[in-house]
XYZ file of C-alpha atoms in Angstrom:
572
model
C 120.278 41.001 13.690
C 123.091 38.657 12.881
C 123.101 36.992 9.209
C 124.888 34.226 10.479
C 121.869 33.555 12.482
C 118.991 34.887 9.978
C 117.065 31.945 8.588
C 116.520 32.099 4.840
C 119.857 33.606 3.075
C 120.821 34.853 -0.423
C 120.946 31.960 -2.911
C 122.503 32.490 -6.697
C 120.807 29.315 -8.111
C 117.156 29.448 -6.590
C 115.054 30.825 -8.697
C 117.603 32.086 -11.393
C 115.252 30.999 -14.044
C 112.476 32.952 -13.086
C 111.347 35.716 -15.462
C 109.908 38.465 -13.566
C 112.953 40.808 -11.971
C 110.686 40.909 -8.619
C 109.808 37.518 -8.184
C 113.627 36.425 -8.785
C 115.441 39.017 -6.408
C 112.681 38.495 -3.779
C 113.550 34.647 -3.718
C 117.276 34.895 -4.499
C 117.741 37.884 -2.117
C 115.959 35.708 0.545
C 112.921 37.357 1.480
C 110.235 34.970 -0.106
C 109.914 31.082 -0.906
C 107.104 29.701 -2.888
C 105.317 26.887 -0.771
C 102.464 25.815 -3.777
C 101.585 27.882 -7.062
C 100.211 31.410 -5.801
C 101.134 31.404 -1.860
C 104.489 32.136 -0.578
C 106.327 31.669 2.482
C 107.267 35.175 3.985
C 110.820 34.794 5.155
C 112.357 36.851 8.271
C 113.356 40.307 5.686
C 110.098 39.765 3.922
C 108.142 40.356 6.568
C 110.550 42.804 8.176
C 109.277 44.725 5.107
C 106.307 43.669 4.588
C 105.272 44.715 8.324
C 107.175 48.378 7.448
C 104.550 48.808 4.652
C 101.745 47.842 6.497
C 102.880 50.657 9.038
C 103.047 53.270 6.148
C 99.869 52.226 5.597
C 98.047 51.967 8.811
C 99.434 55.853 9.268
C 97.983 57.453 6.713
C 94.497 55.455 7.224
C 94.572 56.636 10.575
C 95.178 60.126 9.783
C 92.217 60.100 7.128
C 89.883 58.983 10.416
C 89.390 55.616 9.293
C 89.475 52.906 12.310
C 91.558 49.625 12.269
C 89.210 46.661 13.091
C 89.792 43.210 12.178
C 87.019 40.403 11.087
C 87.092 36.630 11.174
C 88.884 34.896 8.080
C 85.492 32.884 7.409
C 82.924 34.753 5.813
C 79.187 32.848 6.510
C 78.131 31.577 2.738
C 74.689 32.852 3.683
C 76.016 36.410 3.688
C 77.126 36.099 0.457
C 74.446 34.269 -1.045
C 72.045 37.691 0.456
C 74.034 39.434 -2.307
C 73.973 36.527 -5.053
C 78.118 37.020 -5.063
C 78.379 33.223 -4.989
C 79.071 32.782 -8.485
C 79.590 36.265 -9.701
C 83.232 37.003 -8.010
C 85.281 37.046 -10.743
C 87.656 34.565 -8.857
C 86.622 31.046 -7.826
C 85.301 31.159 -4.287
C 86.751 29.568 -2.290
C 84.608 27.561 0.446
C 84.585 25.184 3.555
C 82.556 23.718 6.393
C 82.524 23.127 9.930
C 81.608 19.941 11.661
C 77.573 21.404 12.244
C 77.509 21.147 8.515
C 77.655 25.149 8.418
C 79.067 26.693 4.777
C 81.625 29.328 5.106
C 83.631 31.752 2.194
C 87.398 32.302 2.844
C 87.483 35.608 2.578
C 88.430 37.289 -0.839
C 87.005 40.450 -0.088
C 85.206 41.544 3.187
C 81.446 44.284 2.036
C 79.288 41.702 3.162
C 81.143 41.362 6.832
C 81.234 44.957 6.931
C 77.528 45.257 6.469
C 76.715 42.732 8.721
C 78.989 44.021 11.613
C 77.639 47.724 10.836
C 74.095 46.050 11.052
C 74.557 44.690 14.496
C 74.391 48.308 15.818
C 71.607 50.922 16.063
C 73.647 53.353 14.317
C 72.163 57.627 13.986
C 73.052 60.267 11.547
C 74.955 61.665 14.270
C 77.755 59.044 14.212
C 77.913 59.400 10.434
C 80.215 59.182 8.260
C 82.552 56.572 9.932
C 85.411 54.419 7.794
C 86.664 50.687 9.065
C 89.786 49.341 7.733
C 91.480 46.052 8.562
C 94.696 43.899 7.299
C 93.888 40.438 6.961
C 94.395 37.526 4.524
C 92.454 37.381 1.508
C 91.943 33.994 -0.458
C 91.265 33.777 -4.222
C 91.279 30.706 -6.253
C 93.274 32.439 -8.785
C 93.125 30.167 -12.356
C 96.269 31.897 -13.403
C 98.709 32.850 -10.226
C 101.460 34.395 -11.704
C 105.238 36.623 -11.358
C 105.738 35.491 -7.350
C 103.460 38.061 -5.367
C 101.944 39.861 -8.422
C 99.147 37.592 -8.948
C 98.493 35.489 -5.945
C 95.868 32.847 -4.385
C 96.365 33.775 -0.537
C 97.917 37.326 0.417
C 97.168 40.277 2.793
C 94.902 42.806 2.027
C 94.232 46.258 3.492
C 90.580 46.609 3.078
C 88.623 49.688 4.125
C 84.717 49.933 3.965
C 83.113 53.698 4.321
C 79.545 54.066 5.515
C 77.670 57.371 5.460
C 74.796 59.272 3.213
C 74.918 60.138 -0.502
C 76.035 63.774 0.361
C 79.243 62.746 2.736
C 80.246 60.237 -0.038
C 81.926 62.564 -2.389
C 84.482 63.914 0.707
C 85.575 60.497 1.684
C 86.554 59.180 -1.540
C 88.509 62.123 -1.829
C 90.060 61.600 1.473
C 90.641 57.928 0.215
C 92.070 58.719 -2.598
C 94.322 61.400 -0.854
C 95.739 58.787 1.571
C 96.468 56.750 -1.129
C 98.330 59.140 -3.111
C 100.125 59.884 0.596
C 101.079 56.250 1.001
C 102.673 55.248 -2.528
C 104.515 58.732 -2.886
C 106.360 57.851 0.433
C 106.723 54.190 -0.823
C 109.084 55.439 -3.674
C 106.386 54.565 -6.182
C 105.625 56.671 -9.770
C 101.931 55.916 -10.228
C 98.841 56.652 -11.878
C 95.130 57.162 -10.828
C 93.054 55.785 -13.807
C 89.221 55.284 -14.009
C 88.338 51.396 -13.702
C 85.885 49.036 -13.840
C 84.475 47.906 -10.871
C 83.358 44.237 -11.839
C 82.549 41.745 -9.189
C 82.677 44.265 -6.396
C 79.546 46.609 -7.151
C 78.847 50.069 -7.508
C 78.811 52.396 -10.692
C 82.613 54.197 -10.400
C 86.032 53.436 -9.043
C 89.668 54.345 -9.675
C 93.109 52.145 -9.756
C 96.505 53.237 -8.559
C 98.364 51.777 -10.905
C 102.659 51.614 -10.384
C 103.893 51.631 -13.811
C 106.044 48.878 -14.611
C 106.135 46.836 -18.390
C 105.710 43.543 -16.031
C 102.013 44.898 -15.361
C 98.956 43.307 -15.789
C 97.003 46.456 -16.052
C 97.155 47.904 -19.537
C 95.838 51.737 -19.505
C 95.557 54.592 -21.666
C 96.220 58.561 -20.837
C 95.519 61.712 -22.231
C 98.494 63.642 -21.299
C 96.722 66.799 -22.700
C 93.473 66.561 -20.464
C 94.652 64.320 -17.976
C 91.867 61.725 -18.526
C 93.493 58.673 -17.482
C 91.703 55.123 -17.583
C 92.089 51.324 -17.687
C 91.164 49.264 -21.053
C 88.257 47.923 -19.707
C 86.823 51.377 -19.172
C 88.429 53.508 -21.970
C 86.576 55.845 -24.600
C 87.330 56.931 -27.244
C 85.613 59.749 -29.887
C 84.069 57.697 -33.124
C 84.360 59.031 -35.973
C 81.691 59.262 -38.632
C 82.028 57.616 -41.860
C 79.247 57.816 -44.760
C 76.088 59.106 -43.047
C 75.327 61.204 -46.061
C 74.556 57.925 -48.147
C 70.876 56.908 -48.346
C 70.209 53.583 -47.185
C 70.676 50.770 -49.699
C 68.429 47.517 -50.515
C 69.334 44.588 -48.365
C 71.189 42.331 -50.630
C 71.958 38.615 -50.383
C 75.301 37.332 -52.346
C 77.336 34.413 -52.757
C 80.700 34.981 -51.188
C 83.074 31.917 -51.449
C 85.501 33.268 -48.918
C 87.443 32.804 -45.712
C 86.350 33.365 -42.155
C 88.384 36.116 -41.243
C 87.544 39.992 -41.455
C 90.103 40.102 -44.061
C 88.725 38.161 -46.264
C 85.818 40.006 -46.412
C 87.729 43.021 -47.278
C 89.418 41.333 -50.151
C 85.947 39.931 -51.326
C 84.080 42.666 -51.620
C 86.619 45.232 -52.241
C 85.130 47.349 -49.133
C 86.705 49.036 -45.859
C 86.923 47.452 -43.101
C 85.181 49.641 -40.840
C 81.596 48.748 -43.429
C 82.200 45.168 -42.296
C 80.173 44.329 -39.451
C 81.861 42.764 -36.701
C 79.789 39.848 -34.855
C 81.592 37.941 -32.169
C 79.394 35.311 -30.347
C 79.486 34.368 -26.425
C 78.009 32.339 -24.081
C 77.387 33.573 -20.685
C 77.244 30.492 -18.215
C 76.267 32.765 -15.262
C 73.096 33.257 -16.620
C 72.892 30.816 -19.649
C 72.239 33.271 -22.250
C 73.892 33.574 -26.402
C 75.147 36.849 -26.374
C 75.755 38.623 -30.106
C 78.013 40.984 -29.872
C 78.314 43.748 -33.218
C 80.734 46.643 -33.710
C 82.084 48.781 -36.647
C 84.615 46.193 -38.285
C 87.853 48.489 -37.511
C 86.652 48.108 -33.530
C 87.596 45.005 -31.689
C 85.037 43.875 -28.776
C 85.815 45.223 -25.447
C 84.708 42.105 -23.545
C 84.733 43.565 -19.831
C 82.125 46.624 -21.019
C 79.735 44.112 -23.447
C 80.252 42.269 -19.440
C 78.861 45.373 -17.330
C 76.128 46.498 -20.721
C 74.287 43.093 -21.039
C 74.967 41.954 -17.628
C 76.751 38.876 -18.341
C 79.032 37.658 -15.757
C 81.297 34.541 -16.947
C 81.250 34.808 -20.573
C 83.051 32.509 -22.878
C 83.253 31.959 -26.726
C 80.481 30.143 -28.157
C 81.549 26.631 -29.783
C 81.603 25.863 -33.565
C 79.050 22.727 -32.508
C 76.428 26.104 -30.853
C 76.460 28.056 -33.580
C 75.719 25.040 -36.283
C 73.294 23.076 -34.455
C 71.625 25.068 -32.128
C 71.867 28.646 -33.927
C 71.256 27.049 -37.454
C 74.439 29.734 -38.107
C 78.051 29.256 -39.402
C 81.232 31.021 -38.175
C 82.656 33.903 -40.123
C 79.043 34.083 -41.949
C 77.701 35.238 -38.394
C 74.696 38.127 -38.537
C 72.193 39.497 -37.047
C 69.712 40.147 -39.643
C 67.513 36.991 -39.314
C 69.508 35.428 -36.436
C 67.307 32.944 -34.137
C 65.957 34.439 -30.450
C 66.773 31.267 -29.026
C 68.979 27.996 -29.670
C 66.592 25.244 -31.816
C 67.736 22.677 -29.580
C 68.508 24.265 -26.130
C 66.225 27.011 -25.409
C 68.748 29.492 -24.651
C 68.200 33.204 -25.633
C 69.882 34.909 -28.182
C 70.708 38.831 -26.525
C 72.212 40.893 -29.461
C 74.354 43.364 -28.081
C 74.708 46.166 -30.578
C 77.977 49.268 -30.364
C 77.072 52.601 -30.369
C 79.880 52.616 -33.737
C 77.454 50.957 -36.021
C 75.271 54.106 -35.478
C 78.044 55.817 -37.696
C 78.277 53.423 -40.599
C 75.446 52.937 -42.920
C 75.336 50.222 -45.819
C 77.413 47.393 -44.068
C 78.571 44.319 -44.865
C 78.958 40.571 -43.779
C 77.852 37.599 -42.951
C 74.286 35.593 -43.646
C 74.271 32.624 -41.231
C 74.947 30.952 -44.136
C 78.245 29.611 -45.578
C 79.364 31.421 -48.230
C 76.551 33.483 -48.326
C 76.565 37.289 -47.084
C 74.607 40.165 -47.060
C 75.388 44.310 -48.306
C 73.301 47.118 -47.348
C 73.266 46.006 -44.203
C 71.473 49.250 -41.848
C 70.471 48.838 -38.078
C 66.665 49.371 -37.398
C 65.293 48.630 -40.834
C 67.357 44.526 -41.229
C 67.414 44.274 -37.363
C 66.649 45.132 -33.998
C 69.308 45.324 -31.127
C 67.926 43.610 -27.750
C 71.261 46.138 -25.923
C 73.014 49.395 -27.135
C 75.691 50.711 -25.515
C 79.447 51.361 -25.652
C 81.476 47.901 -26.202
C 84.595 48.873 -28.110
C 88.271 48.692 -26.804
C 90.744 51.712 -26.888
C 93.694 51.227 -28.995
C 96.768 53.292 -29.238
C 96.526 56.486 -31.041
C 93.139 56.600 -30.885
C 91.397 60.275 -29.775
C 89.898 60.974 -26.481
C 86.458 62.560 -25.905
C 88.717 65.344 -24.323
C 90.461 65.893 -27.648
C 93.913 64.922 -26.979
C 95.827 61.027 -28.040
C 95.373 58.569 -26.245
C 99.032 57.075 -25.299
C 99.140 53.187 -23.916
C 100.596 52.549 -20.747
C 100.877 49.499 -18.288
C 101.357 48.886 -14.677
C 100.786 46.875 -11.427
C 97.097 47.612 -9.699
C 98.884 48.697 -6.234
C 95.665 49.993 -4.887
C 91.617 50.567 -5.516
C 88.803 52.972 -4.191
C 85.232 52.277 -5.296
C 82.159 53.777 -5.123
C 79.494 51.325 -3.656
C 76.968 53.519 -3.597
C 73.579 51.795 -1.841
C 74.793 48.109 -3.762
C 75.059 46.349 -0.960
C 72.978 47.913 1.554
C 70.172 47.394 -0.855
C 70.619 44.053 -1.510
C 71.643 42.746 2.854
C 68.698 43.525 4.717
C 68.578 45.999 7.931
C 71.802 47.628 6.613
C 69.887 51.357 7.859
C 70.457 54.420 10.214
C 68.570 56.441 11.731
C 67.874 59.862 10.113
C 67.497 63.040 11.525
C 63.515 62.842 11.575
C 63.505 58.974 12.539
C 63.300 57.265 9.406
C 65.306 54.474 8.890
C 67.809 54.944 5.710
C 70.169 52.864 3.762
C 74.026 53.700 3.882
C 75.724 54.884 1.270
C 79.008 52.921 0.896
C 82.550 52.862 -0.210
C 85.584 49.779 -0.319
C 89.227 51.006 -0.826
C 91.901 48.299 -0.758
C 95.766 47.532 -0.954
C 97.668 44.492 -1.043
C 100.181 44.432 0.390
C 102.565 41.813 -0.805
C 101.781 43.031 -4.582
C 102.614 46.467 -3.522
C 106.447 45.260 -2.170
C 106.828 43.295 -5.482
C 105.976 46.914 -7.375
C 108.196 48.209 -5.256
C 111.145 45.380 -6.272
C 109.630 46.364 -10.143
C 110.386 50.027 -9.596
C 113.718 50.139 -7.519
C 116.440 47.316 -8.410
C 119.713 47.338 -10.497
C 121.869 44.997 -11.979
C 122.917 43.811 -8.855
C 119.834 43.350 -7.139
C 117.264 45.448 -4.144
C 117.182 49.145 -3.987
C 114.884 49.464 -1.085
C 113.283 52.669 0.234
C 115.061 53.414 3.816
C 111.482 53.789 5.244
C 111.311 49.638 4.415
C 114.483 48.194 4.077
C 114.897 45.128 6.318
C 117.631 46.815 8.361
C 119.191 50.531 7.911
C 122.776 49.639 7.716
C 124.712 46.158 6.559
C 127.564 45.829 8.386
C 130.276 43.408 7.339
C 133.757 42.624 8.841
C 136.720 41.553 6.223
C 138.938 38.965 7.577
C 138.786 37.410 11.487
C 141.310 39.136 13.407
C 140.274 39.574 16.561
C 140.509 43.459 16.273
C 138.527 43.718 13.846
C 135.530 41.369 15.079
C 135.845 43.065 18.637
C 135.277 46.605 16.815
C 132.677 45.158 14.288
C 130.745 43.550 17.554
C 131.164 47.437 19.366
C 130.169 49.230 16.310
C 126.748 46.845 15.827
C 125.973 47.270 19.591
C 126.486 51.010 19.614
C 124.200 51.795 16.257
C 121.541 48.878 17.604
C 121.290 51.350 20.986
C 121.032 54.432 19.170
C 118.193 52.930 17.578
C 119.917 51.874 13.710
C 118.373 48.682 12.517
C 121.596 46.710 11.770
C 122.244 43.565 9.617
C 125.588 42.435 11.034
C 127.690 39.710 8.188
C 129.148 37.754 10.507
C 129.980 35.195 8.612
C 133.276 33.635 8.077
C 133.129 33.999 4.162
C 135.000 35.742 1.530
C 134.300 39.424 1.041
C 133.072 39.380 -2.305
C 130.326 37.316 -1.145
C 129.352 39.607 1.324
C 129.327 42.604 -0.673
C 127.292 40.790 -3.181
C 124.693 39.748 -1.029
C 124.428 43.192 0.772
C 123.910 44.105 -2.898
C 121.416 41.951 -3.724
C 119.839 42.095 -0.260
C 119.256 46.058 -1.306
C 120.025 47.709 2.214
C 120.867 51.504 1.506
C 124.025 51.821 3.909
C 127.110 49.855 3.757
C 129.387 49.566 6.657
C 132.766 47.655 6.520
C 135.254 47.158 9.287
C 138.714 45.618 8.099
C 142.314 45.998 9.650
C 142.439 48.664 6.912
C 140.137 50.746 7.848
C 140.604 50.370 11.664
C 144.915 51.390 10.877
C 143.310 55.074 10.217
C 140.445 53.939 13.331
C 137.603 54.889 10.622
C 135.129 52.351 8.960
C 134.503 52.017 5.424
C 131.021 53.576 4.154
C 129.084 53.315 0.919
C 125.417 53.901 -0.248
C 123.605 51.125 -2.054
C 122.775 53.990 -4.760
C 125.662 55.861 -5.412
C 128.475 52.821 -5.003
C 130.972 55.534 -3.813
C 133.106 54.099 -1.082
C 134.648 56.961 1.741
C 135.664 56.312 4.905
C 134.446 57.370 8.197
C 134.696 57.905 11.770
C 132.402 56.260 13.918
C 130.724 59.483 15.247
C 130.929 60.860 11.819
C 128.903 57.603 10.667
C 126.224 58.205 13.086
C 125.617 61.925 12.153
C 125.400 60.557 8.560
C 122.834 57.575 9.536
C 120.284 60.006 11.876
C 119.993 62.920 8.747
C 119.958 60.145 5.818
C-alpha cells in the first residue's frame, strides 16, 4: 500500500485536545474519525486492524468448537418483549419499524435471536452441547459515550451463545474462558479475570476480562494472597463485629438541631460512625417502588447489589419534594423505625432494604423522619422490620477479603465477558427444548460470552504507545514494515519501488512513504502510525547498497542488506 494513495493520513492538530491517549493517537495517527458522539468512521488502517483482531479472534473460537453464524441486525420487539428486556437493558433500546407497521430492536445484544434460531430446529441430546458465535454490529443508546471507542453507541461485537444441559455447562465456560485468556495474551494485553455482575443480561454468575489501564471504567478489587479477584459491583468484604456484647437499649427519641450529613451526627452525639445508621432513599421507575436502603454508617451503599437484592432495575434518588410530601419524612432525619409502607399521596410502596452490617451493630443511631429529631437505641427486629436482607455494601480499599488477605483497588477496560445464563432465557421464550435421552422435552442450559472489538484495539492503544505515538503488536499492525525513501533521486525511488515489490511478493505487508515530503515528517508519522519495522532507502544507504533498518521499540538504527532484511522480517 502506498501512503501517498491511503485515504485518511496522520494529522498533528485533529484531535490534539482530546484527553484519552487512545482516542487521540487513533484519530491523529489516522485510523479513526468521529462521525456523531459514540460512532466512528473506521478509516483504511483501522480496519486493517480491526479485521486482524477479529481474525485472532475467530481462531481461537474456532478451535474451542464454537461455529461462526451471523443473524439479522433487527431483532423482532416481540422477542424481546417474551423476556420483558424492553425496559430492563441497562442501555436505552434502541427501536424502529418497517412500512407493515412491524416493531423491531437494533440489536444490542443477540440471547433472544439465539433462542429463537435454536428453536426453529428439533434439536436431541445427541447434538448437545453446541456453541454459535457471530461478529456483527451492536447498537446501544449509550447516555454517556465516551474516550473514542471505549464507550460507544454503535460498534462490533463478537457474541457467542452456548446451548447444552446443566452438567456440560461447567466445561464450556471453561473452554470460554480459556479462549479468552488465548486471545488477549496473543493481543499483547496484561489482564485480569474478575467476578462480575451480570445485570441486564441474566443468569446468576459471570466473569470480566478486564485490560488494566487508569483510563478504565471498570474499577476492581484483588486479593493478591488468594487470588479472589472481582468488580465493585460484586465485591465482599469480611464485616467486622462491633458491640454485640451490649444488651439492647430503650428506643429513645431526642432533639438533635443538626446538619444533614453523617458527620454531623457524629459530632452531635459524640458516637462512631459505624452506630449511625445509614438510610439512603431511591426510587425505582422500572417498577415504581420507594426503596430504603440501610447499612452500618462506615459502609457506603453499593447501588448495583441493593439493584440485583430488591430487584430494582432503573433506580434513581428520591426527590426532597417525595420524601416531604408523600413520605411525611425529611432528609438527613431519614429512618426506618416508623417509616410509611406506602407514599400518602401516590400509593407507591415503601421496600426497606436492610445490610447484612447492621446485624453487627447494636444500639444505633439517627434519624426520626422528623427534622431535628432523632432516635438512639436504635436495634433491628425489635424498632423495625426489614421487607429485604442481603449484602448491599461497596468494597473500599484496604478493606479484608472473606479469603483473609487485602483487598488492593485496581481499574481497567472490560475487553471481554462470559456469563452463565443458566435456564434464564429458555425459561422465559417458549419451545426453547431438546429432546432427552428418554423423549422428554428439556430446557437448555445456556451461556453468552462476548468481545468488542473496537474497545479491545483502543485497550490495546491504552496498553502499547509512547511518547511518540502506536506501538502495535506485529500480529495487528496495519502493515509489517514502513518503508520510506529520503530525497527523489531517481536511484533511490527506482530501489525504494524494487524493494516494496520484492517484500509485497514474499508476502511482507508494506506501507510504502511515497510522498514528496521532508524526512522528519515521515519518520514522525511512521512513529505515530506505530508500525514495528522501519525501512529507509536514501543515496546514503544505497553508496554501501544496504537500507537503513530500525524497530519501532528499540529506536536503534543499523543498516542492512536487502537479503539480510528479509531473514530479519520472516523470524521477527
Amino acid at each position: 500500500m502506498r501512503y501517498s494513495t491511503v485515504f485518511g493520513k496522520t494529522s498533528k492538530t485533529e484531535g490534539s485536545d482530546l484527553k484519552i491517549d487512545s482516542h487521540r493517537l487513533l484519530v491523529q495517527a489516522g485510523f479513526i474519525r468521529e462521525s456523531t458522539a459514540g460512532r466512528y468512521y473506521l478509516l483504511p488502517l483501522g480496519l486493517k486492524v480491526h479485521d486482524k483482531i477479529i481474525e485472532i479472534v475467530r481462531k481461537h473460537m474456532n478451535a474451542a468448537s464454537a461455529q461462526e453464524v451471523l443473524m439479522p441486525v433487527l431483532h423482532p420487539l416481540e422477542l424481546w418483549k417474551e423476556t420483558n428486556r424492553t425496559t430492563t437493558t441497562g442501555f436505552e433500546l434502541m427501536k424502529i419499524a418497517d412500512r407493515r407497521g412491524m416493531e423491531f430492536a437494533l440489536g444490542g445484544t443477540a440471547e433472544e435471536m439465539a433462542v429463537d434460531l435454536v428453536r426453529k430446529f428439533n434439536i436431541s441430546y445427541r447434538d448437545l452441547p453446541f456453541n454459535i458465535y457471530q461478529f456483527s454490529m451492536k447498537f446501544r443508546d449509550e447516555t454517556r459515550a465516551r474516550g473514542g471507542l471505549l464507550r460507544v453507541r454503535e460498534f462490533v461485537m463478537k457474541d457467542a451463545y452456548s446451548f447444552g444441559t446443566e452438567e456440560q455447562f461447567k466445561e464450556i465456560y471453561q473452554q470460554m474462558w480459556d479462549a479468552y485468556s488465548a486471545i488477549f495474551t496473543e493481543l499483547g494485553l496484561t489482564f485480569d479475570v474478575v467476578a462480575a455482575d451480570n445485570g441486564y443480561i441474566g443468569g446468576e454468575y459471570c466473569h470480566e476480562f478486564v485490560a488494566e489501564s487508569e483510563v478504565g471504567e471498570s474499577r476492581y478489587f484483588i486479593d493478591e494472597k488468594s487470588g479472589y479477584a472481582a468488580h465493585e459491583d460484586v465485591a465482599v468484604f469480611k464485616i467486622d463485629e462491633k458491640n454485640l456484647s451490649e444488651s439492647e437499649q430503650e428506643l429513645v427519641e431526642v432533639e438533635a438541631e443538626r446538619g444533614k450529613t453523617m458527620e454531623d451526627g457524629v459530632k452531635f452525639h459524640d458516637l462512631p460512625l459505624w452506630q449511625q445508621t445509614k438510610d439512603v432513599l431511591f426510587f425505582d421507575e422500572a417498577t415504581q417502588r420507594y426503596i430504603l436502603a440501610i447499612i452500618r454508617g462506615d459502609l457506603d451503599v453499593n447501588e448495583t447489589k441493593l439493584m440485583q437484592v430488591a430487584q430494582a432495575w432503573d433506580l434513581r434518588a428520591a426527590t426532597e419534594e417525595e420524601i416531604h410530601d408523600d413520605l411525611n419524612s425529611e432528609p438527613g432525619f431519614i429512618s426506618p423505625v416508623n417509616m410509611v409502607k406506602k407514599g400518602v399521596k401516590t400509593g407507591k410502596p415503601v421496600v426497606i432494604v436492610a445490610d447484612k452490617s447492621l446485624r453487627t451493630v447494636k444500639n444505633m443511631y439517627g434519624g426520626a423522619n422528623k427534622k431535628n429529631l432523632d432516635l438512639l437505641n436504635i436495634n433491628i427486629d425489635r424498632d423495625y422490620t426489614a421487607d429485604i436482607e442481603g449484602d448491599i455494601a461497596l468494597a473500599q480499599p484496604g478493606m479484608q477479603s472473606l479469603e483473609g488477605g487485602t483487598l488492593t483497588e485496581k481499574r481497567g477496560i472490560e475487553v471481554g465477558n462470559i456469563f452463565q445464563l443458566g435456564y434464564h432465557y429458555t425459561t422465559l421464550m417458549h419451545d426453547a427444548q431438546y429432546t432427552d435421552v428418554s423423549g422428554e422435552r428439556q430446557k437448555y442450559y445456556m451461556g453468552c460470552y462476548g468481545i468488542g472489538i473496537g474497545r479491545t484495539l483502543a485497550a490495546i492503544v491504552e496498553a502499547l504507545h509512547d511518547e511518540k505515538g502506536i506501538v502495535w503488536p506485529e500480529n495487528i499492525a496495519p502493515a509489517q514494515v514502513y518503508l520510506a525513501t529520503v530525497g527523489t533521486d531517481t536511484e533511490v525511488v527506482v530501489a525504494a519501488d524494487k524493494l516494496y515489490e520484492t517484500l509485497e511478493a514474499a508476502g511482507v505487508e508494506v506501507l510504502y512513504d511515497d510522498r514528496d515530503v521532508r524526512p522528519g515528517e515521515k519518520f514522525a508519522d511512521a512513529d505515530l502510525i506505530g508500525i514495528p519495522h522501519r525501512v529507509v532507502v536514501s543515496a546514503k544507504t544505497l553508496a554501501e547498497q544496504k537500507v537503513e533498518y530500525k524497530a519501532r521499540v528499540s529506536g536503534e538504527a543499523q543498516l542492512l542488506t536487502s537479503n539480510e532484511l528479509q531473514k530479519l522480517l520472516k523470524t521477527s
